[in-house]
GROMACS .gro file of C-alpha atoms in nm:
model
  497
    1UNK     CA    1  -6.323   4.627 -12.632
    2UNK     CA    2  -6.284   4.624 -13.027
    3UNK     CA    3  -6.437   4.372 -13.183
    4UNK     CA    4  -6.235   4.069 -13.282
    5UNK     CA    5  -6.327   3.776 -13.504
    6UNK     CA    6  -6.206   3.545 -13.729
    7UNK     CA    7  -6.287   3.226 -13.890
    8UNK     CA    8  -6.343   2.861 -13.775
    9UNK     CA    9  -6.363   2.561 -13.936
   10UNK     CA   10  -6.734   2.463 -13.937
   11UNK     CA   11  -6.713   2.041 -13.779
   12UNK     CA   12  -6.675   2.331 -13.513
   13UNK     CA   13  -7.049   2.361 -13.571
   14UNK     CA   14  -7.254   2.228 -13.207
   15UNK     CA   15  -7.605   2.131 -13.403
   16UNK     CA   16  -7.891   2.336 -13.245
   17UNK     CA   17  -8.077   1.993 -13.114
   18UNK     CA   18  -7.778   1.897 -12.909
   19UNK     CA   19  -7.845   2.228 -12.661
   20UNK     CA   20  -8.095   2.446 -12.419
   21UNK     CA   21  -8.043   2.784 -12.280
   22UNK     CA   22  -7.986   3.097 -12.426
   23UNK     CA   23  -7.710   3.339 -12.446
   24UNK     CA   24  -7.491   3.433 -12.135
   25UNK     CA   25  -7.280   3.744 -12.037
   26UNK     CA   26  -6.887   3.930 -11.898
   27UNK     CA   27  -6.612   3.721 -11.854
   28UNK     CA   28  -6.359   3.824 -11.637
   29UNK     CA   29  -6.069   3.887 -11.825
   30UNK     CA   30  -6.217   4.101 -12.142
   31UNK     CA   31  -6.038   4.369 -12.072
   32UNK     CA   32  -5.748   4.295 -12.188
   33UNK     CA   33  -5.864   4.301 -12.567
   34UNK     CA   34  -5.791   4.660 -12.643
   35UNK     CA   35  -5.831   4.863 -12.977
   36UNK     CA   36  -5.515   4.601 -13.209
   37UNK     CA   37  -5.384   4.744 -13.461
   38UNK     CA   38  -5.166   4.528 -13.768
   39UNK     CA   39  -4.742   4.414 -13.742
   40UNK     CA   40  -4.651   4.125 -13.854
   41UNK     CA   41  -4.254   3.979 -13.817
   42UNK     CA   42  -4.071   3.853 -14.067
   43UNK     CA   43  -3.862   3.530 -14.087
   44UNK     CA   44  -3.572   3.699 -14.118
   45UNK     CA   45  -3.575   3.827 -13.777
   46UNK     CA   46  -3.481   3.508 -13.598
   47UNK     CA   47  -3.342   3.775 -13.273
   48UNK     CA   48  -3.713   3.770 -13.167
   49UNK     CA   49  -3.774   3.401 -13.213
   50UNK     CA   50  -3.750   3.138 -12.880
   51UNK     CA   51  -3.885   2.856 -13.110
   52UNK     CA   52  -3.755   2.762 -13.426
   53UNK     CA   53  -3.868   2.453 -13.642
   54UNK     CA   54  -3.509   2.428 -13.813
   55UNK     CA   55  -3.402   2.341 -13.497
   56UNK     CA   56  -3.657   2.023 -13.390
   57UNK     CA   57  -3.418   1.759 -13.462
   58UNK     CA   58  -3.127   1.829 -13.235
   59UNK     CA   59  -3.110   1.737 -12.854
   60UNK     CA   60  -3.269   1.968 -12.576
   61UNK     CA   61  -2.982   2.089 -12.464
   62UNK     CA   62  -2.922   2.176 -12.800
   63UNK     CA   63  -3.233   2.286 -12.864
   64UNK     CA   64  -3.290   2.529 -12.570
   65UNK     CA   65  -2.902   2.603 -12.452
   66UNK     CA   66  -3.008   2.910 -12.223
   67UNK     CA   67  -3.333   2.746 -12.070
   68UNK     CA   68  -3.129   2.493 -11.852
   69UNK     CA   69  -3.261   2.523 -11.524
   70UNK     CA   70  -3.012   2.786 -11.350
   71UNK     CA   71  -3.136   2.950 -11.068
   72UNK     CA   72  -3.088   3.314 -11.166
   73UNK     CA   73  -2.998   3.609 -10.905
   74UNK     CA   74  -3.282   3.729 -10.914
   75UNK     CA   75  -3.495   3.410 -10.761
   76UNK     CA   76  -3.634   3.345 -11.121
   77UNK     CA   77  -3.551   3.009 -11.283
   78UNK     CA   78  -3.583   3.036 -11.643
   79UNK     CA   79  -3.865   2.730 -11.764
   80UNK     CA   80  -3.841   2.419 -11.813
   81UNK     CA   81  -3.708   2.249 -12.183
   82UNK     CA   82  -4.031   2.134 -12.170
   83UNK     CA   83  -4.304   2.424 -12.103
   84UNK     CA   84  -4.182   2.512 -12.476
   85UNK     CA   85  -4.157   2.227 -12.618
   86UNK     CA   86  -4.469   2.087 -12.599
   87UNK     CA   87  -4.566   2.464 -12.750
   88UNK     CA   88  -4.277   2.465 -13.017
   89UNK     CA   89  -4.439   2.113 -13.172
   90UNK     CA   90  -4.763   2.239 -13.226
   91UNK     CA   91  -4.627   2.557 -13.440
   92UNK     CA   92  -4.668   2.797 -13.087
   93UNK     CA   93  -4.378   3.162 -13.165
   94UNK     CA   94  -4.210   3.410 -12.889
   95UNK     CA   95  -4.050   3.643 -12.993
   96UNK     CA   96  -3.846   3.863 -12.843
   97UNK     CA   97  -3.985   3.714 -12.465
   98UNK     CA   98  -3.877   3.427 -12.230
   99UNK     CA   99  -4.058   3.229 -11.996
  100UNK     CA  100  -3.962   3.250 -11.679
  101UNK     CA  101  -4.045   3.075 -11.299
  102UNK     CA  102  -4.026   3.212 -10.934
  103UNK     CA  103  -4.187   3.097 -10.594
  104UNK     CA  104  -4.541   3.260 -10.734
  105UNK     CA  105  -4.577   3.133 -11.039
  106UNK     CA  106  -4.457   3.208 -11.455
  107UNK     CA  107  -4.416   3.575 -11.595
  108UNK     CA  108  -4.340   3.674 -11.986
  109UNK     CA  109  -3.923   3.864 -11.915
  110UNK     CA  110  -3.794   4.060 -12.235
  111UNK     CA  111  -3.498   3.843 -12.342
  112UNK     CA  112  -3.354   4.220 -12.513
  113UNK     CA  113  -3.462   4.585 -12.521
  114UNK     CA  114  -3.772   4.678 -12.655
  115UNK     CA  115  -3.803   5.025 -12.710
  116UNK     CA  116  -4.171   5.189 -12.731
  117UNK     CA  117  -4.329   5.269 -13.095
  118UNK     CA  118  -4.658   5.386 -13.190
  119UNK     CA  119  -4.699   5.049 -13.356
  120UNK     CA  120  -4.768   4.727 -13.243
  121UNK     CA  121  -4.533   4.454 -13.185
  122UNK     CA  122  -4.622   4.083 -13.215
  123UNK     CA  123  -4.469   3.866 -12.931
  124UNK     CA  124  -4.658   3.521 -12.943
  125UNK     CA  125  -4.789   3.335 -13.223
  126UNK     CA  126  -5.037   3.069 -13.106
  127UNK     CA  127  -5.307   2.809 -13.298
  128UNK     CA  128  -5.637   2.870 -13.235
  129UNK     CA  129  -5.703   2.474 -13.176
  130UNK     CA  130  -5.407   2.494 -12.859
  131UNK     CA  131  -5.727   2.694 -12.707
  132UNK     CA  132  -5.995   2.639 -12.556
  133UNK     CA  133  -6.289   2.730 -12.630
  134UNK     CA  134  -6.678   2.754 -12.640
  135UNK     CA  135  -6.949   2.981 -12.722
  136UNK     CA  136  -7.136   3.218 -12.453
  137UNK     CA  137  -7.516   3.116 -12.688
  138UNK     CA  138  -7.679   2.873 -12.883
  139UNK     CA  139  -7.582   2.713 -13.051
  140UNK     CA  140  -7.274   2.553 -12.810
  141UNK     CA  141  -6.965   2.624 -13.037
  142UNK     CA  142  -6.693   2.449 -12.963
  143UNK     CA  143  -6.287   2.497 -13.103
  144UNK     CA  144  -6.127   2.286 -13.101
  145UNK     CA  145  -6.411   2.008 -13.143
  146UNK     CA  146  -6.242   1.778 -12.899
  147UNK     CA  147  -6.608   1.595 -12.751
  148UNK     CA  148  -6.724   1.349 -12.918
  149UNK     CA  149  -7.145   1.315 -12.983
  150UNK     CA  150  -7.374   1.210 -12.756
  151UNK     CA  151  -7.104   1.301 -12.468
  152UNK     CA  152  -7.224   1.355 -12.119
  153UNK     CA  153  -7.054   1.651 -12.066
  154UNK     CA  154  -7.272   1.763 -12.337
  155UNK     CA  155  -7.575   1.723 -12.008
  156UNK     CA  156  -7.339   1.886 -11.781
  157UNK     CA  157  -7.248   2.212 -11.992
  158UNK     CA  158  -7.671   2.268 -12.056
  159UNK     CA  159  -7.737   2.305 -11.734
  160UNK     CA  160  -7.584   2.549 -11.697
  161UNK     CA  161  -7.796   2.935 -11.669
  162UNK     CA  162  -7.687   3.070 -11.997
  163UNK     CA  163  -7.634   3.436 -11.884
  164UNK     CA  164  -7.446   3.383 -11.586
  165UNK     CA  165  -7.276   3.062 -11.636
  166UNK     CA  166  -6.999   3.110 -11.871
  167UNK     CA  167  -6.701   3.019 -11.652
  168UNK     CA  168  -6.920   2.605 -11.565
  169UNK     CA  169  -6.901   2.590 -11.814
  170UNK     CA  170  -6.524   2.608 -11.902
  171UNK     CA  171  -6.440   2.424 -11.662
  172UNK     CA  172  -6.636   2.102 -11.792
  173UNK     CA  173  -6.418   2.136 -12.097
  174UNK     CA  174  -6.106   2.277 -11.971
  175UNK     CA  175  -6.159   1.895 -11.763
  176UNK     CA  176  -6.264   1.728 -12.044
  177UNK     CA  177  -5.941   1.794 -12.226
  178UNK     CA  178  -5.774   1.710 -11.924
  179UNK     CA  179  -5.917   1.379 -11.934
  180UNK     CA  180  -5.847   1.295 -12.376
  181UNK     CA  181  -5.569   1.141 -12.411
  182UNK     CA  182  -5.280   1.286 -12.624
  183UNK     CA  183  -5.418   1.684 -12.597
  184UNK     CA  184  -5.174   1.991 -12.534
  185UNK     CA  185  -5.399   2.073 -12.218
  186UNK     CA  186  -5.241   1.722 -12.041
  187UNK     CA  187  -4.940   1.871 -12.093
  188UNK     CA  188  -4.959   2.220 -12.022
  189UNK     CA  189  -5.180   2.183 -11.729
  190UNK     CA  190  -4.842   2.065 -11.600
  191UNK     CA  191  -4.749   2.422 -11.569
  192UNK     CA  192  -5.003   2.619 -11.420
  193UNK     CA  193  -5.013   2.664 -11.053
  194UNK     CA  194  -5.179   2.327 -10.815
  195UNK     CA  195  -5.425   2.319 -10.623
  196UNK     CA  196  -5.158   2.372 -10.310
  197UNK     CA  197  -4.997   2.720 -10.551
  198UNK     CA  198  -5.367   2.891 -10.649
  199UNK     CA  199  -5.425   3.212 -10.468
  200UNK     CA  200  -5.800   3.148 -10.613
  201UNK     CA  201  -6.061   3.280 -10.266
  202UNK     CA  202  -6.298   3.001 -10.464
  203UNK     CA  203  -6.035   2.747 -10.197
  204UNK     CA  204  -6.053   2.958  -9.912
  205UNK     CA  205  -6.157   2.777  -9.582
  206UNK     CA  206  -6.391   2.971  -9.374
  207UNK     CA  207  -6.142   3.089  -9.167
  208UNK     CA  208  -5.898   3.233  -9.426
  209UNK     CA  209  -6.244   3.440  -9.573
  210UNK     CA  210  -6.261   3.600  -9.163
  211UNK     CA  211  -5.941   3.676  -9.246
  212UNK     CA  212  -5.995   3.848  -9.526
  213UNK     CA  213  -6.127   4.135  -9.195
  214UNK     CA  214  -6.386   4.274  -9.562
  215UNK     CA  215  -6.718   4.114  -9.517
  216UNK     CA  216  -6.929   4.211  -9.794
  217UNK     CA  217  -6.584   4.079 -10.032
  218UNK     CA  218  -6.616   3.711  -9.810
  219UNK     CA  219  -6.969   3.730  -9.831
  220UNK     CA  220  -6.919   3.726 -10.163
  221UNK     CA  221  -6.668   3.421 -10.219
  222UNK     CA  222  -6.948   3.255  -9.970
  223UNK     CA  223  -7.171   3.247 -10.255
  224UNK     CA  224  -6.950   3.158 -10.471
  225UNK     CA  225  -6.794   2.879 -10.295
  226UNK     CA  226  -7.149   2.758 -10.209
  227UNK     CA  227  -7.309   2.821 -10.641
  228UNK     CA  228  -6.982   2.601 -10.784
  229UNK     CA  229  -7.028   2.309 -10.468
  230UNK     CA  230  -7.370   2.276 -10.621
  231UNK     CA  231  -7.315   2.256 -10.931
  232UNK     CA  232  -7.046   1.968 -10.851
  233UNK     CA  233  -7.283   1.821 -10.621
  234UNK     CA  234  -7.621   1.828 -10.918
  235UNK     CA  235  -7.349   1.710 -11.206
  236UNK     CA  236  -7.083   1.433 -11.081
  237UNK     CA  237  -7.355   1.238 -10.799
  238UNK     CA  238  -7.296   0.860 -10.733
  239UNK     CA  239  -7.518   0.770 -11.074
  240UNK     CA  240  -7.335   0.948 -11.274
  241UNK     CA  241  -7.126   0.778 -11.585
  242UNK     CA  242  -6.757   0.714 -11.486
  243UNK     CA  243  -6.698   0.983 -11.847
  244UNK     CA  244  -6.789   1.232 -11.574
  245UNK     CA  245  -6.713   1.109 -11.238
  246UNK     CA  246  -6.371   1.061 -11.343
  247UNK     CA  247  -6.296   1.443 -11.446
  248UNK     CA  248  -6.354   1.587 -11.087
  249UNK     CA  249  -6.403   1.323 -10.823
  250UNK     CA  250  -6.399   1.583 -10.557
  251UNK     CA  251  -6.506   1.919 -10.573
  252UNK     CA  252  -6.207   2.101 -10.547
  253UNK     CA  253  -6.089   1.930 -10.816
  254UNK     CA  254  -6.355   2.114 -10.963
  255UNK     CA  255  -6.317   2.445 -10.703
  256UNK     CA  256  -6.006   2.436 -10.888
  257UNK     CA  257  -6.051   2.431 -11.173
  258UNK     CA  258  -6.358   2.708 -11.203
  259UNK     CA  259  -6.062   2.933 -11.011
  260UNK     CA  260  -5.800   2.847 -11.297
  261UNK     CA  261  -6.108   2.910 -11.568
  262UNK     CA  262  -6.245   3.239 -11.369
  263UNK     CA  263  -5.877   3.400 -11.401
  264UNK     CA  264  -5.745   3.281 -11.663
  265UNK     CA  265  -6.010   3.373 -11.949
  266UNK     CA  266  -6.035   3.625 -12.211
  267UNK     CA  267  -6.389   3.681 -12.443
  268UNK     CA  268  -6.316   3.684 -12.813
  269UNK     CA  269  -6.575   3.712 -13.071
  270UNK     CA  270  -6.584   3.416 -13.349
  271UNK     CA  271  -6.693   3.314 -13.719
  272UNK     CA  272  -6.858   3.035 -13.865
  273UNK     CA  273  -6.963   3.087 -14.217
  274UNK     CA  274  -7.267   3.364 -14.168
  275UNK     CA  275  -7.292   3.302 -13.803
  276UNK     CA  276  -7.093   3.516 -13.518
  277UNK     CA  277  -7.085   3.392 -13.185
  278UNK     CA  278  -6.925   3.561 -12.849
  279UNK     CA  279  -6.672   3.286 -12.704
  280UNK     CA  280  -6.466   3.239 -12.408
  281UNK     CA  281  -6.110   3.092 -12.352
  282UNK     CA  282  -5.823   2.981 -12.283
  283UNK     CA  283  -5.479   3.094 -12.471
  284UNK     CA  284  -5.190   2.940 -12.317
  285UNK     CA  285  -4.873   3.082 -12.306
  286UNK     CA  286  -5.055   3.435 -12.361
  287UNK     CA  287  -5.205   3.371 -11.963
  288UNK     CA  288  -4.844   3.345 -11.864
  289UNK     CA  289  -4.807   3.758 -11.889
  290UNK     CA  290  -4.896   3.888 -11.520
  291UNK     CA  291  -5.060   4.204 -11.383
  292UNK     CA  292  -4.933   4.532 -11.300
  293UNK     CA  293  -5.083   4.848 -11.173
  294UNK     CA  294  -4.783   5.031 -11.344
  295UNK     CA  295  -4.767   4.795 -11.610
  296UNK     CA  296  -4.486   4.899 -11.900
  297UNK     CA  297  -4.716   4.671 -12.183
  298UNK     CA  298  -5.093   4.710 -12.357
  299UNK     CA  299  -5.207   4.448 -12.473
  300UNK     CA  300  -5.361   4.364 -12.780
  301UNK     CA  301  -5.484   4.016 -12.955
  302UNK     CA  302  -5.528   3.974 -13.380
  303UNK     CA  303  -5.627   3.646 -13.596
  304UNK     CA  304  -5.379   3.593 -13.867
  305UNK     CA  305  -5.504   3.232 -14.077
  306UNK     CA  306  -5.572   2.991 -13.798
  307UNK     CA  307  -5.273   3.230 -13.494
  308UNK     CA  308  -5.432   3.367 -13.242
  309UNK     CA  309  -5.106   3.692 -13.252
  310UNK     CA  310  -5.067   3.859 -12.924
  311UNK     CA  311  -4.900   4.169 -12.952
  312UNK     CA  312  -4.851   4.475 -12.693
  313UNK     CA  313  -4.709   4.840 -12.695
  314UNK     CA  314  -4.476   4.920 -12.524
  315UNK     CA  315  -4.540   5.239 -12.358
  316UNK     CA  316  -4.184   5.234 -12.199
  317UNK     CA  317  -3.864   5.125 -12.270
  318UNK     CA  318  -3.813   4.769 -12.165
  319UNK     CA  319  -3.510   4.583 -12.064
  320UNK     CA  320  -3.408   4.269 -12.141
  321UNK     CA  321  -3.431   4.110 -11.800
  322UNK     CA  322  -3.744   4.287 -11.729
  323UNK     CA  323  -4.082   4.164 -11.679
  324UNK     CA  324  -4.335   4.218 -11.972
  325UNK     CA  325  -4.656   4.323 -11.740
  326UNK     CA  326  -5.036   4.424 -11.862
  327UNK     CA  327  -5.293   4.594 -11.629
  328UNK     CA  328  -5.586   4.262 -11.587
  329UNK     CA  329  -5.879   4.453 -11.437
  330UNK     CA  330  -5.918   4.862 -11.525
  331UNK     CA  331  -6.031   5.096 -11.296
  332UNK     CA  332  -6.118   4.848 -10.976
  333UNK     CA  333  -6.103   4.822 -10.623
  334UNK     CA  334  -5.884   4.525 -10.494
  335UNK     CA  335  -6.188   4.330 -10.363
  336UNK     CA  336  -6.255   4.276 -10.760
  337UNK     CA  337  -5.842   4.188 -10.758
  338UNK     CA  338  -5.904   3.960 -10.455
  339UNK     CA  339  -6.249   3.787 -10.617
  340UNK     CA  340  -6.106   3.712 -10.986
  341UNK     CA  341  -5.729   3.705 -10.915
  342UNK     CA  342  -5.621   3.667 -10.514
  343UNK     CA  343  -5.404   3.939 -10.507
  344UNK     CA  344  -5.444   4.304 -10.413
  345UNK     CA  345  -5.222   4.582 -10.351
  346UNK     CA  346  -5.217   4.929 -10.120
  347UNK     CA  347  -5.124   5.104 -10.400
  348UNK     CA  348  -5.441   5.035 -10.593
  349UNK     CA  349  -5.497   5.406 -10.798
  350UNK     CA  350  -5.840   5.284 -10.821
  351UNK     CA  351  -5.962   5.157 -10.467
  352UNK     CA  352  -6.196   5.397 -10.310
  353UNK     CA  353  -6.275   5.536  -9.933
  354UNK     CA  354  -6.656   5.578  -9.939
  355UNK     CA  355  -6.656   5.935  -9.695
  356UNK     CA  356  -7.068   5.962  -9.511
  357UNK     CA  357  -6.952   6.348  -9.426
  358UNK     CA  358  -7.031   6.692  -9.579
  359UNK     CA  359  -6.669   6.749  -9.627
  360UNK     CA  360  -6.532   6.834  -9.894
  361UNK     CA  361  -6.149   6.975  -9.995
  362UNK     CA  362  -6.072   7.139 -10.269
  363UNK     CA  363  -5.862   6.924 -10.581
  364UNK     CA  364  -5.725   7.156 -10.748
  365UNK     CA  365  -5.573   7.304 -10.492
  366UNK     CA  366  -5.486   6.918 -10.365
  367UNK     CA  367  -5.344   6.800 -10.737
  368UNK     CA  368  -5.099   7.175 -10.676
  369UNK     CA  369  -4.934   7.000 -10.319
  370UNK     CA  370  -4.855   6.726 -10.426
  371UNK     CA  371  -4.752   6.783 -10.761
  372UNK     CA  372  -5.015   6.679 -11.010
  373UNK     CA  373  -5.052   6.887 -11.322
  374UNK     CA  374  -5.368   6.715 -11.333
  375UNK     CA  375  -5.569   6.403 -11.355
  376UNK     CA  376  -5.702   6.272 -11.753
  377UNK     CA  377  -6.057   6.312 -11.693
  378UNK     CA  378  -6.117   5.946 -11.875
  379UNK     CA  379  -5.832   5.750 -11.707
  380UNK     CA  380  -5.735   5.956 -11.437
  381UNK     CA  381  -5.411   5.789 -11.337
  382UNK     CA  382  -5.053   5.997 -11.396
  383UNK     CA  383  -4.828   5.727 -11.449
  384UNK     CA  384  -4.505   5.946 -11.409
  385UNK     CA  385  -4.535   6.066 -11.034
  386UNK     CA  386  -4.729   5.693 -10.893
  387UNK     CA  387  -4.339   5.459 -10.916
  388UNK     CA  388  -4.196   5.228 -10.626
  389UNK     CA  389  -3.955   5.445 -10.505
  390UNK     CA  390  -3.934   5.641 -10.175
  391UNK     CA  391  -4.161   5.895 -10.347
  392UNK     CA  392  -4.432   5.962 -10.128
  393UNK     CA  393  -4.704   6.046 -10.368
  394UNK     CA  394  -4.796   5.660 -10.587
  395UNK     CA  395  -5.108   5.523 -10.630
  396UNK     CA  396  -5.257   5.579 -10.369
  397UNK     CA  397  -5.238   5.929 -10.329
  398UNK     CA  398  -5.347   5.966 -10.678
  399UNK     CA  399  -5.641   5.741 -10.586
  400UNK     CA  400  -5.684   5.957 -10.284
  401UNK     CA  401  -5.741   6.264 -10.529
  402UNK     CA  402  -5.954   6.047 -10.765
  403UNK     CA  403  -6.170   5.940 -10.441
  404UNK     CA  404  -6.192   6.278 -10.150
  405UNK     CA  405  -6.512   6.443 -10.187
  406UNK     CA  406  -6.420   6.796 -10.418
  407UNK     CA  407  -6.526   7.059 -10.517
  408UNK     CA  408  -6.369   7.305 -10.766
  409UNK     CA  409  -6.542   7.495 -10.963
  410UNK     CA  410  -6.311   7.811 -11.019
  411UNK     CA  411  -6.390   7.995 -10.609
  412UNK     CA  412  -6.158   7.965 -10.309
  413UNK     CA  413  -6.266   7.943  -9.987
  414UNK     CA  414  -6.259   8.297  -9.746
  415UNK     CA  415  -5.951   8.203  -9.563
  416UNK     CA  416  -5.733   7.868  -9.497
  417UNK     CA  417  -5.838   7.819  -9.244
  418UNK     CA  418  -6.156   7.655  -9.399
  419UNK     CA  419  -6.024   7.425  -9.661
  420UNK     CA  420  -5.756   7.302  -9.342
  421UNK     CA  421  -6.091   7.235  -9.177
  422UNK     CA  422  -6.256   7.046  -9.358
  423UNK     CA  423  -5.853   6.845  -9.479
  424UNK     CA  424  -5.936   6.751  -9.071
  425UNK     CA  425  -6.285   6.654  -9.160
  426UNK     CA  426  -6.214   6.384  -9.353
  427UNK     CA  427  -5.852   6.280  -9.192
  428UNK     CA  428  -6.053   6.187  -8.864
  429UNK     CA  429  -6.313   5.941  -9.072
  430UNK     CA  430  -5.991   5.828  -9.252
  431UNK     CA  431  -5.900   5.709  -8.882
  432UNK     CA  432  -6.231   5.609  -8.750
  433UNK     CA  433  -6.215   5.332  -9.007
  434UNK     CA  434  -5.862   5.228  -8.908
  435UNK     CA  435  -5.984   5.216  -8.594
  436UNK     CA  436  -6.297   4.988  -8.659
  437UNK     CA  437  -6.112   4.694  -8.779
  438UNK     CA  438  -5.976   4.461  -8.536
  439UNK     CA  439  -5.601   4.466  -8.556
  440UNK     CA  440  -5.326   4.720  -8.659
  441UNK     CA  441  -5.126   4.628  -8.992
  442UNK     CA  442  -4.865   4.649  -8.695
  443UNK     CA  443  -4.993   4.364  -8.572
  444UNK     CA  444  -5.105   4.201  -8.957
  445UNK     CA  445  -4.722   4.313  -9.057
  446UNK     CA  446  -4.598   4.045  -8.696
  447UNK     CA  447  -4.951   3.809  -8.841
  448UNK     CA  448  -4.731   3.833  -9.178
  449UNK     CA  449  -4.386   3.714  -9.043
  450UNK     CA  450  -4.468   3.478  -8.794
  451UNK     CA  451  -4.659   3.303  -9.119
  452UNK     CA  452  -4.422   3.140  -9.386
  453UNK     CA  453  -4.608   2.817  -9.452
  454UNK     CA  454  -4.968   2.945  -9.471
  455UNK     CA  455  -5.168   2.799  -9.674
  456UNK     CA  456  -5.171   2.986 -10.042
  457UNK     CA  457  -5.527   3.034  -9.954
  458UNK     CA  458  -5.525   3.218  -9.589
  459UNK     CA  459  -5.227   3.388  -9.767
  460UNK     CA  460  -5.357   3.567  -9.998
  461UNK     CA  461  -5.579   3.744  -9.736
  462UNK     CA  462  -5.281   3.784  -9.487
  463UNK     CA  463  -5.039   3.795  -9.685
  464UNK     CA  464  -4.930   3.748 -10.108
  465UNK     CA  465  -4.624   3.820 -10.242
  466UNK     CA  466  -4.681   3.988 -10.544
  467UNK     CA  467  -4.398   4.208 -10.755
  468UNK     CA  468  -4.458   4.468 -10.456
  469UNK     CA  469  -4.284   4.351 -10.068
  470UNK     CA  470  -4.524   4.107  -9.877
  471UNK     CA  471  -4.807   4.263  -9.757
  472UNK     CA  472  -5.177   4.120  -9.686
  473UNK     CA  473  -5.471   4.201  -9.794
  474UNK     CA  474  -5.627   4.387  -9.521
  475UNK     CA  475  -5.270   4.539  -9.478
  476UNK     CA  476  -5.324   4.689  -9.804
  477UNK     CA  477  -5.644   4.852  -9.682
  478UNK     CA  478  -5.482   4.975  -9.418
  479UNK     CA  479  -5.159   5.106  -9.603
  480UNK     CA  480  -5.432   5.275  -9.796
  481UNK     CA  481  -5.611   5.463  -9.557
  482UNK     CA  482  -5.323   5.571  -9.379
  483UNK     CA  483  -5.150   5.717  -9.656
  484UNK     CA  484  -5.472   5.862  -9.725
  485UNK     CA  485  -5.461   6.048  -9.371
  486UNK     CA  486  -5.184   6.153  -9.449
  487UNK     CA  487  -5.160   6.252  -9.761
  488UNK     CA  488  -5.433   6.510  -9.621
  489UNK     CA  489  -5.247   6.617  -9.342
  490UNK     CA  490  -4.955   6.734  -9.574
  491UNK     CA  491  -5.214   6.862  -9.745
  492UNK     CA  492  -5.293   7.091  -9.458
  493UNK     CA  493  -4.908   7.254  -9.377
  494UNK     CA  494  -4.911   7.284  -9.740
  495UNK     CA  495  -5.207   7.432  -9.835
  496UNK     CA  496  -5.130   7.670 -10.217
  497UNK     CA  497  -5.364   7.965 -10.054
   0.00000   0.00000   0.00000
């Protein structure tokens, strides 16, 4: 990930005598910050503008004639005019995009056809003052400098482990901003998912975690929940000042803020004078870009003056009305997506099957059967054969090509029967893995159909609604195993040598 630096005013510097600790590592959304290439949008290019400075005196219906809450045929609604207005009056600008809201929250949609270009194009400009920023190591730096000197929130932040507690610190800052009169985040928070809508497994009950049918993931989430609860109990006890207590009067409020931070944080570098610091940030509006395993955009950041420019490269033509999507985590399995974001997919090209046997198949032969001309060495993903249509080849088959035990040394086995035997053994191991689950995929589907009003955290385990059909985390795993098993069966019938 390329470094991105911008200059912050010196008043955002928090002096060393007020803090303790050292640095910490890695925000979970930093992969979105890729190499950037400069591009600007001229002031005359008003066809791309959503938020115009010339029309502040007009009524809401005149300023946003297309933003009335009219139900769209796709099941989406245009964003509430206030969603635009609270940013517009603070100099947020958007170009060529609309925000729309569906049953699972906001998304960013193209307001005109976007052709793929070599250069990145600006789609948003967001003032640095609207972001919540905290440095990763001493001396603590906040921007904007909204925390008064001597506020007890400093003691809470200083009590964190500098190496691993970046999310706890930023959650404290987010809760503080909600409590600060007139702060932008008081208004923007109305458009974030509520406790009831949040899919973060931090809010899951023990019953919800059992429904994952993944003991390792469930254990990880229990440890994360314990960590968050202990932090709240340690800092929100009965003797704390009201200034702290009212930020999160119950643990659920703090854990909700922690889930928001973990799923929406980015990592950039900030410069104050000669000092450069890594910092964690919450960036409003840009955090509404949704994930896809087949994204149509690549995400970039660039600092310009006191603005952060959000830029995209269109990997393909994006038609007016299409959602603009990015890939949150490259190369991560479904359990990591569930842990950080509360969703998964049965066609994640990076999911993995851990085979325990010694059987191997020939990689080039397997790729040829499915008309995959070869996977790029670094990325191992061929988007031309992965789509949402009815073709058999999708992300699950690509994941199989990447993770199946294979050999490819230029030699061929003496007879196809040896290759078929290896493929059959791998297929049988997939079926054995499926048999270990307490429920089948058909039973999971029946549970999904019988629970229309399930809690969102339970939905994350057995009913997450994404751009794909309604599946479940455990169902995704079973469908993935079934797809790989079927691919191995097809391979046995079509071996090319």
